Amino acid sequence: MEFANKHAVVTGAANGIGQCIAEAFLREGATVTAIDVDKTADERLPNISFFYGDIAEEFELKEFVRSLTQPVDCLINNACIGRRGLLSECSYEDFEYVQRVGVTAPYYLTSLLLQNNLLAPNAAIINIASTRAFQSQPDTESYSAAKGGIVALTHAMAVSLAGRARVNCISPGWIDTAKTPEHSEPDKHQHPVGRVGMPADIAEMVLYLCSSKAGFISGENITIDGGMSKLMVYHADYGWRLG
Ligand code: NAD
């Protein structure tokens, strides 16, 4: 029970990776508070204290922080979305909204915790980025920019918060949040570890990075993608066929 008497805040904990992270903290004895727009969460996840709001909105973040009754030991900036990019004519508003969810909210939530003396001593902050911060498919500019932003935000915050909090980032690759019963052989094979990722692969690293075992790690990004982004692909080599 590494996190007994600790308070974890997870954004986007109503589904997917965020839910798995929140449940992992609960299992380890932490109290978990979350902010999400999905109002079905209370019924499904009664042990997590949900505040319903859009993290892209300054006033909702302020209300959320005002509702907190306990300093935060672990802040997990998990929620994000994408609204495509150049090939879909992603609008100014769409692009900017994704940056607010993916970069501004992690920054401002941290700032509000500091201003309100709600960041516990020796806190840990984990930002969830993506391998898409480092590599792209076409038409993904809004998401990739937000993910690149949160990687850089991580080292900036780690330096500013020296002595107050360790700040680290995790960049997941393909994580199956839909519990697909079986993946195709090519889907598995494109990962050097031979399988697609699971939310628990990310949650376990979040717990480790928040724990005292990771006391010498700050400002770091850790890619968890089964090795997929390290695999060099040349058409016709090693059985790879492109196009
Ligand atoms: P998901 O869509 O399954 O869950 C995201 C959660 O965030 C949802 O509960 C949603 O309601 C909430 N949310 C979305 N916008 C919000 C907002 N504006 N305000 C409050 N809550 C909001 O996503 P996921 O796949 O679990 O991804 C979680 C994180 O991991 C994201 O940052 C995502 O970019 C990152 N990631 C996921 C994968 C993957 O393959 N699943 C890969 C790389 C990175």
PDB file of C-alpha atoms and ligand atoms in Angstrom:
ATOM      1  CA  MET A   1       0.000   0.000   0.000  1.00  0.00           C
ATOM      2  CA  GLU A   2       2.626   2.473  -1.205  1.00  0.00           C
ATOM      3  CA  PHE A   3       0.024   5.246  -1.481  1.00  0.00           C
ATOM      4  CA  ALA A   4      -1.924   4.892   1.775  1.00  0.00           C
ATOM      5  CA  ASN A   5      -2.903   8.383   3.021  1.00  0.00           C
ATOM      6  CA  LYS A   6      -1.899   9.921  -0.318  1.00  0.00           C
ATOM      7  CA  HIS A   7      -4.199  11.955  -2.521  1.00  0.00           C
ATOM      8  CA  ALA A   8      -4.054  11.466  -6.288  1.00  0.00           C
ATOM      9  CA  VAL A   9      -5.783  13.725  -8.806  1.00  0.00           C
ATOM     10  CA  VAL A  10      -6.339  12.239 -12.267  1.00  0.00           C
ATOM     11  CA  THR A  11      -7.764  14.198 -15.204  1.00  0.00           C
ATOM     12  CA  GLY A  12      -9.884  12.156 -17.616  1.00  0.00           C
ATOM     13  CA  ALA A  13     -10.323   9.269 -15.166  1.00  0.00           C
ATOM     14  CA  ALA A  14     -13.789   8.253 -16.397  1.00  0.00           C
ATOM     15  CA  ASN A  15     -12.445   6.033 -19.184  1.00  0.00           C
ATOM     16  CA  GLY A  16      -9.446   4.337 -20.717  1.00  0.00           C
ATOM     17  CA  ILE A  17      -5.944   4.890 -19.388  1.00  0.00           C
ATOM     18  CA  GLY A  18      -7.062   7.498 -16.848  1.00  0.00           C
ATOM     19  CA  GLN A  19      -9.567   5.075 -15.320  1.00  0.00           C
ATOM     20  CA  CYS A  20      -6.893   2.390 -15.065  1.00  0.00           C
ATOM     21  CA  ILE A  21      -4.490   4.862 -13.408  1.00  0.00           C
ATOM     22  CA  ALA A  22      -7.174   5.954 -10.934  1.00  0.00           C
ATOM     23  CA  GLU A  23      -8.041   2.327 -10.092  1.00  0.00           C
ATOM     24  CA  ALA A  24      -4.341   1.505  -9.601  1.00  0.00           C
ATOM     25  CA  PHE A  25      -4.021   4.344  -7.076  1.00  0.00           C
ATOM     26  CA  LEU A  26      -7.162   3.132  -5.281  1.00  0.00           C
ATOM     27  CA  ARG A  27      -5.708  -0.387  -5.070  1.00  0.00           C
ATOM     28  CA  GLU A  28      -2.551   1.059  -3.503  1.00  0.00           C
ATOM     29  CA  GLY A  29      -4.548   2.840  -0.816  1.00  0.00           C
ATOM     30  CA  ALA A  30      -4.744   6.393  -2.212  1.00  0.00           C
ATOM     31  CA  THR A  31      -7.752   8.701  -2.182  1.00  0.00           C
ATOM     32  CA  VAL A  32      -8.553   9.583  -5.789  1.00  0.00           C
ATOM     33  CA  THR A  33     -10.194  12.741  -7.097  1.00  0.00           C
ATOM     34  CA  ALA A  34     -10.890  13.235 -10.784  1.00  0.00           C
ATOM     35  CA  ILE A  35     -12.153  15.768 -13.285  1.00  0.00           C
ATOM     36  CA  ASP A  36     -13.889  14.595 -16.432  1.00  0.00           C
ATOM     37  CA  VAL A  37     -16.639  15.644 -18.846  1.00  0.00           C
ATOM     38  CA  ASP A  38     -18.176  12.161 -18.898  1.00  0.00           C
ATOM     39  CA  LYS A  39     -21.022  12.297 -16.395  1.00  0.00           C
ATOM     40  CA  THR A  40     -21.582   8.523 -16.407  1.00  0.00           C
ATOM     41  CA  ALA A  41     -18.514   7.997 -14.217  1.00  0.00           C
ATOM     42  CA  ASP A  42     -20.107   8.292 -10.735  1.00  0.00           C
ATOM     43  CA  GLU A  43     -22.262   5.208 -11.267  1.00  0.00           C
ATOM     44  CA  ARG A  44     -19.468   3.057 -12.726  1.00  0.00           C
ATOM     45  CA  LEU A  45     -16.656   4.225 -10.445  1.00  0.00           C
ATOM     46  CA  PRO A  46     -18.175   4.962  -7.035  1.00  0.00           C
ATOM     47  CA  ASN A  47     -14.825   4.979  -5.192  1.00  0.00           C
ATOM     48  CA  ILE A  48     -13.460   7.890  -7.190  1.00  0.00           C
ATOM     49  CA  SER A  49     -14.622  11.395  -6.326  1.00  0.00           C
ATOM     50  CA  PHE A  50     -15.606  13.024  -9.636  1.00  0.00           C
ATOM     51  CA  PHE A  51     -15.923  16.710 -10.459  1.00  0.00           C
ATOM     52  CA  TYR A  52     -17.607  17.174 -13.826  1.00  0.00           C
ATOM     53  CA  GLY A  53     -16.061  19.873 -15.968  1.00  0.00           C
ATOM     54  CA  ASP A  54     -14.110  20.697 -19.106  1.00  0.00           C
ATOM     55  CA  ILE A  55     -10.415  21.169 -18.328  1.00  0.00           C
ATOM     56  CA  ALA A  56     -10.133  23.490 -21.343  1.00  0.00           C
ATOM     57  CA  GLU A  57     -12.107  26.115 -19.382  1.00  0.00           C
ATOM     58  CA  GLU A  58     -10.245  28.288 -16.866  1.00  0.00           C
ATOM     59  CA  PHE A  59     -13.277  28.740 -14.607  1.00  0.00           C
ATOM     60  CA  GLU A  60     -13.921  24.976 -14.458  1.00  0.00           C
ATOM     61  CA  LEU A  61     -10.318  24.355 -13.389  1.00  0.00           C
ATOM     62  CA  LYS A  62     -10.688  27.045 -10.711  1.00  0.00           C
ATOM     63  CA  GLU A  63     -13.936  25.492  -9.464  1.00  0.00           C
ATOM     64  CA  PHE A  64     -12.339  22.048  -9.440  1.00  0.00           C
ATOM     65  CA  VAL A  65      -9.378  23.252  -7.364  1.00  0.00           C
ATOM     66  CA  ARG A  66     -11.753  25.118  -5.044  1.00  0.00           C
ATOM     67  CA  SER A  67     -13.577  21.809  -4.454  1.00  0.00           C
ATOM     68  CA  LEU A  68     -10.411  20.003  -3.280  1.00  0.00           C
ATOM     69  CA  THR A  69     -10.320  19.355   0.446  1.00  0.00           C
ATOM     70  CA  GLN A  70      -6.859  17.769   0.701  1.00  0.00           C
ATOM     71  CA  PRO A  71      -3.386  18.643  -0.682  1.00  0.00           C
ATOM     72  CA  VAL A  72      -2.439  16.710  -3.785  1.00  0.00           C
ATOM     73  CA  ASP A  73       0.465  14.223  -3.606  1.00  0.00           C
ATOM     74  CA  CYS A  74       0.162  12.934  -7.179  1.00  0.00           C
ATOM     75  CA  LEU A  75      -1.225  14.921 -10.106  1.00  0.00           C
ATOM     76  CA  ILE A  76      -1.788  12.928 -13.285  1.00  0.00           C
ATOM     77  CA  ASN A  77      -2.459  15.130 -16.306  1.00  0.00           C
ATOM     78  CA  ASN A  78      -4.013  12.445 -18.463  1.00  0.00           C
ATOM     79  CA  ALA A  79      -7.012  13.835 -20.420  1.00  0.00           C
ATOM     80  CA  CYS A  80      -6.477  14.804 -24.039  1.00  0.00           C
ATOM     81  CA  ILE A  81      -8.226  14.731 -27.392  1.00  0.00           C
ATOM     82  CA  GLY A  82      -7.299  15.316 -31.043  1.00  0.00           C
ATOM     83  CA  ARG A  83      -9.100  17.321 -33.743  1.00  0.00           C
ATOM     84  CA  ARG A  84      -7.029  16.338 -36.768  1.00  0.00           C
ATOM     85  CA  GLY A  85      -4.995  18.851 -38.795  1.00  0.00           C
ATOM     86  CA  LEU A  86      -3.999  20.368 -42.118  1.00  0.00           C
ATOM     87  CA  LEU A  87      -5.718  17.818 -44.363  1.00  0.00           C
ATOM     88  CA  SER A  88      -9.059  18.252 -42.580  1.00  0.00           C
ATOM     89  CA  GLU A  89      -8.776  22.022 -42.343  1.00  0.00           C
ATOM     90  CA  CYS A  90      -8.837  21.777 -38.562  1.00  0.00           C
ATOM     91  CA  SER A  91     -10.044  25.281 -37.616  1.00  0.00           C
ATOM     92  CA  TYR A  92      -8.298  27.883 -35.469  1.00  0.00           C
ATOM     93  CA  GLU A  93     -10.780  27.144 -32.686  1.00  0.00           C
ATOM     94  CA  ASP A  94     -10.344  23.370 -32.964  1.00  0.00           C
ATOM     95  CA  PHE A  95      -6.551  23.563 -32.968  1.00  0.00           C
ATOM     96  CA  GLU A  96      -6.539  25.986 -30.061  1.00  0.00           C
ATOM     97  CA  TYR A  97      -9.049  23.901 -28.061  1.00  0.00           C
ATOM     98  CA  VAL A  98      -6.802  20.831 -28.288  1.00  0.00           C
ATOM     99  CA  GLN A  99      -3.841  22.872 -26.973  1.00  0.00           C
ATOM    100  CA  ARG A 100      -6.014  24.083 -24.074  1.00  0.00           C
ATOM    101  CA  VAL A 101      -6.947  20.513 -23.135  1.00  0.00           C
ATOM    102  CA  GLY A 102      -3.513  19.002 -23.742  1.00  0.00           C
ATOM    103  CA  VAL A 103      -1.064  21.710 -22.638  1.00  0.00           C
ATOM    104  CA  THR A 104      -2.740  24.718 -21.001  1.00  0.00           C
ATOM    105  CA  ALA A 105      -4.803  22.648 -18.546  1.00  0.00           C
ATOM    106  CA  PRO A 106      -1.815  20.620 -17.212  1.00  0.00           C
ATOM    107  CA  TYR A 107       0.092  23.899 -16.742  1.00  0.00           C
ATOM    108  CA  TYR A 108      -2.765  25.851 -15.207  1.00  0.00           C
ATOM    109  CA  LEU A 109      -3.977  23.061 -12.932  1.00  0.00           C
ATOM    110  CA  THR A 110      -0.452  22.811 -11.511  1.00  0.00           C
ATOM    111  CA  SER A 111      -0.325  26.590 -11.131  1.00  0.00           C
ATOM    112  CA  LEU A 112      -3.665  26.662  -9.279  1.00  0.00           C
ATOM    113  CA  LEU A 113      -2.517  23.922  -6.886  1.00  0.00           C
ATOM    114  CA  LEU A 114       0.612  25.945  -6.131  1.00  0.00           C
ATOM    115  CA  GLN A 115      -1.286  29.238  -5.673  1.00  0.00           C
ATOM    116  CA  ASN A 116      -3.733  27.579  -3.290  1.00  0.00           C
ATOM    117  CA  ASN A 117      -1.095  25.709  -1.279  1.00  0.00           C
ATOM    118  CA  LEU A 118      -2.594  22.437  -2.454  1.00  0.00           C
ATOM    119  CA  LEU A 119       0.561  20.810  -3.755  1.00  0.00           C
ATOM    120  CA  ALA A 120       1.757  18.460  -0.994  1.00  0.00           C
ATOM    121  CA  PRO A 121       5.484  18.404  -0.096  1.00  0.00           C
ATOM    122  CA  ASN A 122       7.450  16.006  -2.339  1.00  0.00           C
ATOM    123  CA  ALA A 123       4.571  15.790  -4.795  1.00  0.00           C
ATOM    124  CA  ALA A 124       4.826  13.910  -8.082  1.00  0.00           C
ATOM    125  CA  ILE A 125       3.322  15.171 -11.327  1.00  0.00           C
ATOM    126  CA  ILE A 126       2.937  12.879 -14.325  1.00  0.00           C
ATOM    127  CA  ASN A 127       2.046  14.263 -17.730  1.00  0.00           C
ATOM    128  CA  ILE A 128       0.683  11.821 -20.291  1.00  0.00           C
ATOM    129  CA  ALA A 129       2.062  12.601 -23.751  1.00  0.00           C
ATOM    130  CA  SER A 130       2.252  10.186 -26.711  1.00  0.00           C
ATOM    131  CA  THR A 131       4.769   8.742 -29.144  1.00  0.00           C
ATOM    132  CA  ARG A 132       3.024  11.145 -31.521  1.00  0.00           C
ATOM    133  CA  ALA A 133       5.087  13.882 -29.875  1.00  0.00           C
ATOM    134  CA  PHE A 134       8.015  12.369 -31.806  1.00  0.00           C
ATOM    135  CA  GLN A 135       6.526  10.784 -34.953  1.00  0.00           C
ATOM    136  CA  SER A 136       3.384  11.370 -37.017  1.00  0.00           C
ATOM    137  CA  GLN A 137       0.758  10.108 -39.385  1.00  0.00           C
ATOM    138  CA  PRO A 138      -0.769  12.647 -41.801  1.00  0.00           C
ATOM    139  CA  ASP A 139      -3.478  15.023 -40.552  1.00  0.00           C
ATOM    140  CA  THR A 140      -2.606  14.881 -36.867  1.00  0.00           C
ATOM    141  CA  GLU A 141      -1.201  18.387 -36.219  1.00  0.00           C
ATOM    142  CA  SER A 142      -3.551  19.430 -33.407  1.00  0.00           C
ATOM    143  CA  TYR A 143      -2.803  16.322 -31.338  1.00  0.00           C
ATOM    144  CA  SER A 144       0.921  16.081 -32.163  1.00  0.00           C
ATOM    145  CA  ALA A 145       1.445  19.740 -31.243  1.00  0.00           C
ATOM    146  CA  ALA A 146      -0.297  19.258 -27.900  1.00  0.00           C
ATOM    147  CA  LYS A 147       1.794  16.169 -27.187  1.00  0.00           C
ATOM    148  CA  GLY A 148       5.047  17.884 -28.148  1.00  0.00           C
ATOM    149  CA  GLY A 149       3.989  20.753 -25.905  1.00  0.00           C
ATOM    150  CA  ILE A 150       3.387  18.580 -22.869  1.00  0.00           C
ATOM    151  CA  VAL A 151       6.799  16.906 -23.263  1.00  0.00           C
ATOM    152  CA  ALA A 152       8.521  20.312 -23.121  1.00  0.00           C
ATOM    153  CA  LEU A 153       6.184  21.512 -20.374  1.00  0.00           C
ATOM    154  CA  THR A 154       7.411  18.567 -18.320  1.00  0.00           C
ATOM    155  CA  HIS A 155      11.073  19.587 -18.173  1.00  0.00           C
ATOM    156  CA  ALA A 156      10.173  23.248 -17.670  1.00  0.00           C
ATOM    157  CA  MET A 157       7.942  22.389 -14.699  1.00  0.00           C
ATOM    158  CA  ALA A 158      10.519  19.954 -13.296  1.00  0.00           C
ATOM    159  CA  VAL A 159      13.055  22.785 -13.138  1.00  0.00           C
ATOM    160  CA  SER A 160      10.633  25.406 -11.743  1.00  0.00           C
ATOM    161  CA  LEU A 161       9.310  23.006  -9.107  1.00  0.00           C
ATOM    162  CA  ALA A 162      12.739  21.760  -7.983  1.00  0.00           C
ATOM    163  CA  GLY A 163      12.494  20.824  -4.306  1.00  0.00           C
ATOM    164  CA  ARG A 164       8.673  21.011  -4.446  1.00  0.00           C
ATOM    165  CA  ALA A 165       7.715  18.273  -6.873  1.00  0.00           C
ATOM    166  CA  ARG A 166       9.194  15.813  -9.346  1.00  0.00           C
ATOM    167  CA  VAL A 167       7.634  16.151 -12.787  1.00  0.00           C
ATOM    168  CA  ASN A 168       7.824  13.387 -15.378  1.00  0.00           C
ATOM    169  CA  CYS A 169       6.143  12.427 -18.618  1.00  0.00           C
ATOM    170  CA  ILE A 170       5.002   9.147 -20.117  1.00  0.00           C
ATOM    171  CA  SER A 171       4.603   8.731 -23.872  1.00  0.00           C
ATOM    172  CA  PRO A 172       2.382   5.758 -24.615  1.00  0.00           C
ATOM    173  CA  GLY A 173       2.271   4.084 -27.998  1.00  0.00           C
ATOM    174  CA  TRP A 174      -0.807   2.136 -29.081  1.00  0.00           C
ATOM    175  CA  ILE A 175      -2.749   1.297 -25.922  1.00  0.00           C
ATOM    176  CA  ASP A 176      -5.920  -0.728 -26.450  1.00  0.00           C
ATOM    177  CA  THR A 177      -8.554   0.880 -24.222  1.00  0.00           C
ATOM    178  CA  ALA A 178     -11.401  -1.076 -25.898  1.00  0.00           C
ATOM    179  CA  LYS A 179     -10.335  -4.473 -24.492  1.00  0.00           C
ATOM    180  CA  THR A 180     -10.210  -5.983 -27.992  1.00  0.00           C
ATOM    181  CA  PRO A 181     -10.362  -9.783 -27.507  1.00  0.00           C
ATOM    182  CA  GLU A 182      -7.646 -10.564 -30.083  1.00  0.00           C
ATOM    183  CA  HIS A 183      -5.363  -8.428 -32.257  1.00  0.00           C
ATOM    184  CA  SER A 184      -4.255  -9.456 -35.741  1.00  0.00           C
ATOM    185  CA  GLU A 185      -0.796 -10.973 -36.195  1.00  0.00           C
ATOM    186  CA  PRO A 186       0.525  -7.884 -38.087  1.00  0.00           C
ATOM    187  CA  ASP A 187      -0.782  -5.599 -35.311  1.00  0.00           C
ATOM    188  CA  LYS A 188       1.093  -7.666 -32.740  1.00  0.00           C
ATOM    189  CA  HIS A 189       4.163  -8.152 -34.951  1.00  0.00           C
ATOM    190  CA  GLN A 190       4.770  -4.407 -35.465  1.00  0.00           C
ATOM    191  CA  HIS A 191       5.571  -4.232 -31.740  1.00  0.00           C
ATOM    192  CA  PRO A 192       8.972  -5.780 -30.862  1.00  0.00           C
ATOM    193  CA  VAL A 193       7.397  -7.130 -27.645  1.00  0.00           C
ATOM    194  CA  GLY A 194       4.815  -8.995 -29.770  1.00  0.00           C
ATOM    195  CA  ARG A 195       1.613  -7.430 -28.482  1.00  0.00           C
ATOM    196  CA  VAL A 196      -0.449  -4.227 -28.345  1.00  0.00           C
ATOM    197  CA  GLY A 197      -0.282  -2.143 -25.139  1.00  0.00           C
ATOM    198  CA  MET A 198      -2.778  -2.280 -22.262  1.00  0.00           C
ATOM    199  CA  PRO A 199      -3.794   0.580 -19.919  1.00  0.00           C
ATOM    200  CA  ALA A 200      -2.056  -1.276 -17.050  1.00  0.00           C
ATOM    201  CA  ASP A 201       1.281  -0.879 -18.896  1.00  0.00           C
ATOM    202  CA  ILE A 202       0.914   2.871 -18.357  1.00  0.00           C
ATOM    203  CA  ALA A 203      -0.657   2.742 -14.885  1.00  0.00           C
ATOM    204  CA  GLU A 204       2.239   0.652 -13.511  1.00  0.00           C
ATOM    205  CA  MET A 205       4.761   3.249 -14.696  1.00  0.00           C
ATOM    206  CA  VAL A 206       2.662   6.056 -13.212  1.00  0.00           C
ATOM    207  CA  LEU A 207       2.759   4.300  -9.821  1.00  0.00           C
ATOM    208  CA  TYR A 208       6.504   3.759 -10.088  1.00  0.00           C
ATOM    209  CA  LEU A 209       7.253   7.360 -11.088  1.00  0.00           C
ATOM    210  CA  CYS A 210       5.087   8.658  -8.233  1.00  0.00           C
ATOM    211  CA  SER A 211       6.755   6.378  -5.691  1.00  0.00           C
ATOM    212  CA  SER A 212       9.847   7.035  -3.578  1.00  0.00           C
ATOM    213  CA  LYS A 213      11.667   4.438  -5.709  1.00  0.00           C
ATOM    214  CA  ALA A 214      11.759   7.049  -8.489  1.00  0.00           C
ATOM    215  CA  GLY A 215      13.134   9.790  -6.232  1.00  0.00           C
ATOM    216  CA  PHE A 216      16.071  10.505  -8.577  1.00  0.00           C
ATOM    217  CA  ILE A 217      13.925  10.832 -11.715  1.00  0.00           C
ATOM    218  CA  SER A 218      12.597  14.242 -12.725  1.00  0.00           C
ATOM    219  CA  GLY A 219      12.046  16.095 -16.006  1.00  0.00           C
ATOM    220  CA  GLU A 220      12.150  12.789 -17.880  1.00  0.00           C
ATOM    221  CA  ASN A 221      10.003  11.350 -20.655  1.00  0.00           C
ATOM    222  CA  ILE A 222       9.523   7.594 -20.732  1.00  0.00           C
ATOM    223  CA  THR A 223       8.194   5.994 -23.887  1.00  0.00           C
ATOM    224  CA  ILE A 224       6.028   2.909 -23.357  1.00  0.00           C
ATOM    225  CA  ASP A 225       5.178   1.493 -26.772  1.00  0.00           C
ATOM    226  CA  GLY A 226       6.415  -2.091 -26.842  1.00  0.00           C
ATOM    227  CA  GLY A 227       9.376  -0.859 -28.868  1.00  0.00           C
ATOM    228  CA  MET A 228       7.192   0.090 -31.859  1.00  0.00           C
ATOM    229  CA  SER A 229       8.799   3.506 -32.414  1.00  0.00           C
ATOM    230  CA  LYS A 230      12.266   1.946 -32.315  1.00  0.00           C
ATOM    231  CA  LEU A 231      11.500  -0.468 -35.152  1.00  0.00           C
ATOM    232  CA  MET A 232      13.196   0.607 -38.401  1.00  0.00           C
ATOM    233  CA  VAL A 233      11.028  -0.192 -41.403  1.00  0.00           C
ATOM    234  CA  TYR A 234      12.449  -0.502 -44.952  1.00  0.00           C
ATOM    235  CA  HIS A 235      10.079  -1.654 -47.654  1.00  0.00           C
ATOM    236  CA  ALA A 236      10.854  -5.272 -48.639  1.00  0.00           C
ATOM    237  CA  ASP A 237      13.296  -5.865 -45.776  1.00  0.00           C
ATOM    238  CA  TYR A 238      12.403  -8.426 -43.123  1.00  0.00           C
ATOM    239  CA  GLY A 239       9.025  -9.071 -44.744  1.00  0.00           C
ATOM    240  CA  TRP A 240       7.758  -5.464 -44.466  1.00  0.00           C
ATOM    241  CA  ARG A 241       5.552  -4.457 -47.392  1.00  0.00           C
ATOM    242  CA  LEU A 242       4.527  -0.812 -47.669  1.00  0.00           C
ATOM    243  CA  GLY A 243       1.966   0.695 -50.053  1.00  0.00           C
TER     244      GLY A 243
HETATM  245  P1  NAD B   1     -10.000   8.123 -23.689  1.00  0.00           P
HETATM  246  O1  NAD B   1     -10.629   8.948 -24.749  1.00  0.00           O
HETATM  247  O2  NAD B   1     -10.337   6.683 -23.586  1.00  0.00           O
HETATM  248  O3  NAD B   1     -10.254   8.815 -22.277  1.00  0.00           O
HETATM  249  C1  NAD B   1     -10.020  10.188 -22.112  1.00  0.00           C
HETATM  250  C2  NAD B   1     -10.823  10.681 -20.941  1.00  0.00           C
HETATM  251  O4  NAD B   1     -10.618  12.109 -20.855  1.00  0.00           O
HETATM  252  C3  NAD B   1     -12.338  10.470 -21.120  1.00  0.00           C
HETATM  253  O5  NAD B   1     -12.915  10.037 -19.914  1.00  0.00           O
HETATM  254  C4  NAD B   1     -12.849  11.843 -21.508  1.00  0.00           C
HETATM  255  O6  NAD B   1     -14.189  12.078 -21.133  1.00  0.00           O
HETATM  256  C5  NAD B   1     -11.883  12.758 -20.757  1.00  0.00           C
HETATM  257  N1  NAD B   1     -11.787  14.082 -21.360  1.00  0.00           N
HETATM  258  C6  NAD B   1     -11.585  14.363 -22.665  1.00  0.00           C
HETATM  259  N2  NAD B   1     -11.574  15.692 -22.858  1.00  0.00           N
HETATM  260  C7  NAD B   1     -11.772  16.261 -21.643  1.00  0.00           C
HETATM  261  C8  NAD B   1     -11.880  17.606 -21.195  1.00  0.00           C
HETATM  262  N3  NAD B   1     -11.799  18.628 -22.054  1.00  0.00           N
HETATM  263  N4  NAD B   1     -12.085  17.851 -19.893  1.00  0.00           N
HETATM  264  C9  NAD B   1     -12.208  16.794 -19.006  1.00  0.00           C
HETATM  265  N5  NAD B   1     -12.124  15.512 -19.379  1.00  0.00           N
HETATM  266  C10 NAD B   1     -11.908  15.246 -20.678  1.00  0.00           C
HETATM  267  O7  NAD B   1      -8.417   8.328 -23.912  1.00  0.00           O
HETATM  268  P2  NAD B   1      -7.209   7.318 -23.581  1.00  0.00           P
HETATM  269  O8  NAD B   1      -6.940   6.530 -24.799  1.00  0.00           O
HETATM  270  O9  NAD B   1      -7.451   6.648 -22.285  1.00  0.00           O
HETATM  271  O10 NAD B   1      -6.017   8.372 -23.450  1.00  0.00           O
HETATM  272  C11 NAD B   1      -5.623   8.908 -22.212  1.00  0.00           C
HETATM  273  C12 NAD B   1      -4.350   9.720 -22.441  1.00  0.00           C
HETATM  274  O11 NAD B   1      -3.357   8.881 -23.050  1.00  0.00           O
HETATM  275  C13 NAD B   1      -4.533  10.894 -23.401  1.00  0.00           C
HETATM  276  O12 NAD B   1      -3.688  11.949 -23.039  1.00  0.00           O
HETATM  277  C14 NAD B   1      -4.076  10.314 -24.726  1.00  0.00           C
HETATM  278  O13 NAD B   1      -3.665  11.309 -25.614  1.00  0.00           O
HETATM  279  C15 NAD B   1      -2.911   9.462 -24.244  1.00  0.00           C
HETATM  280  N6  NAD B   1      -2.542   8.420 -25.181  1.00  0.00           N
HETATM  281  C16 NAD B   1      -3.391   7.380 -25.472  1.00  0.00           C
HETATM  282  C17 NAD B   1      -2.974   6.392 -26.369  1.00  0.00           C
HETATM  283  C18 NAD B   1      -3.844   5.219 -26.720  1.00  0.00           C
HETATM  284  O14 NAD B   1      -3.462   4.452 -27.625  1.00  0.00           O
HETATM  285  N7  NAD B   1      -4.976   5.002 -26.063  1.00  0.00           N
HETATM  286  C19 NAD B   1      -1.719   6.494 -26.978  1.00  0.00           C
HETATM  287  C20 NAD B   1      -0.893   7.556 -26.665  1.00  0.00           C
HETATM  288  C21 NAD B   1      -1.312   8.508 -25.756  1.00  0.00           C
END
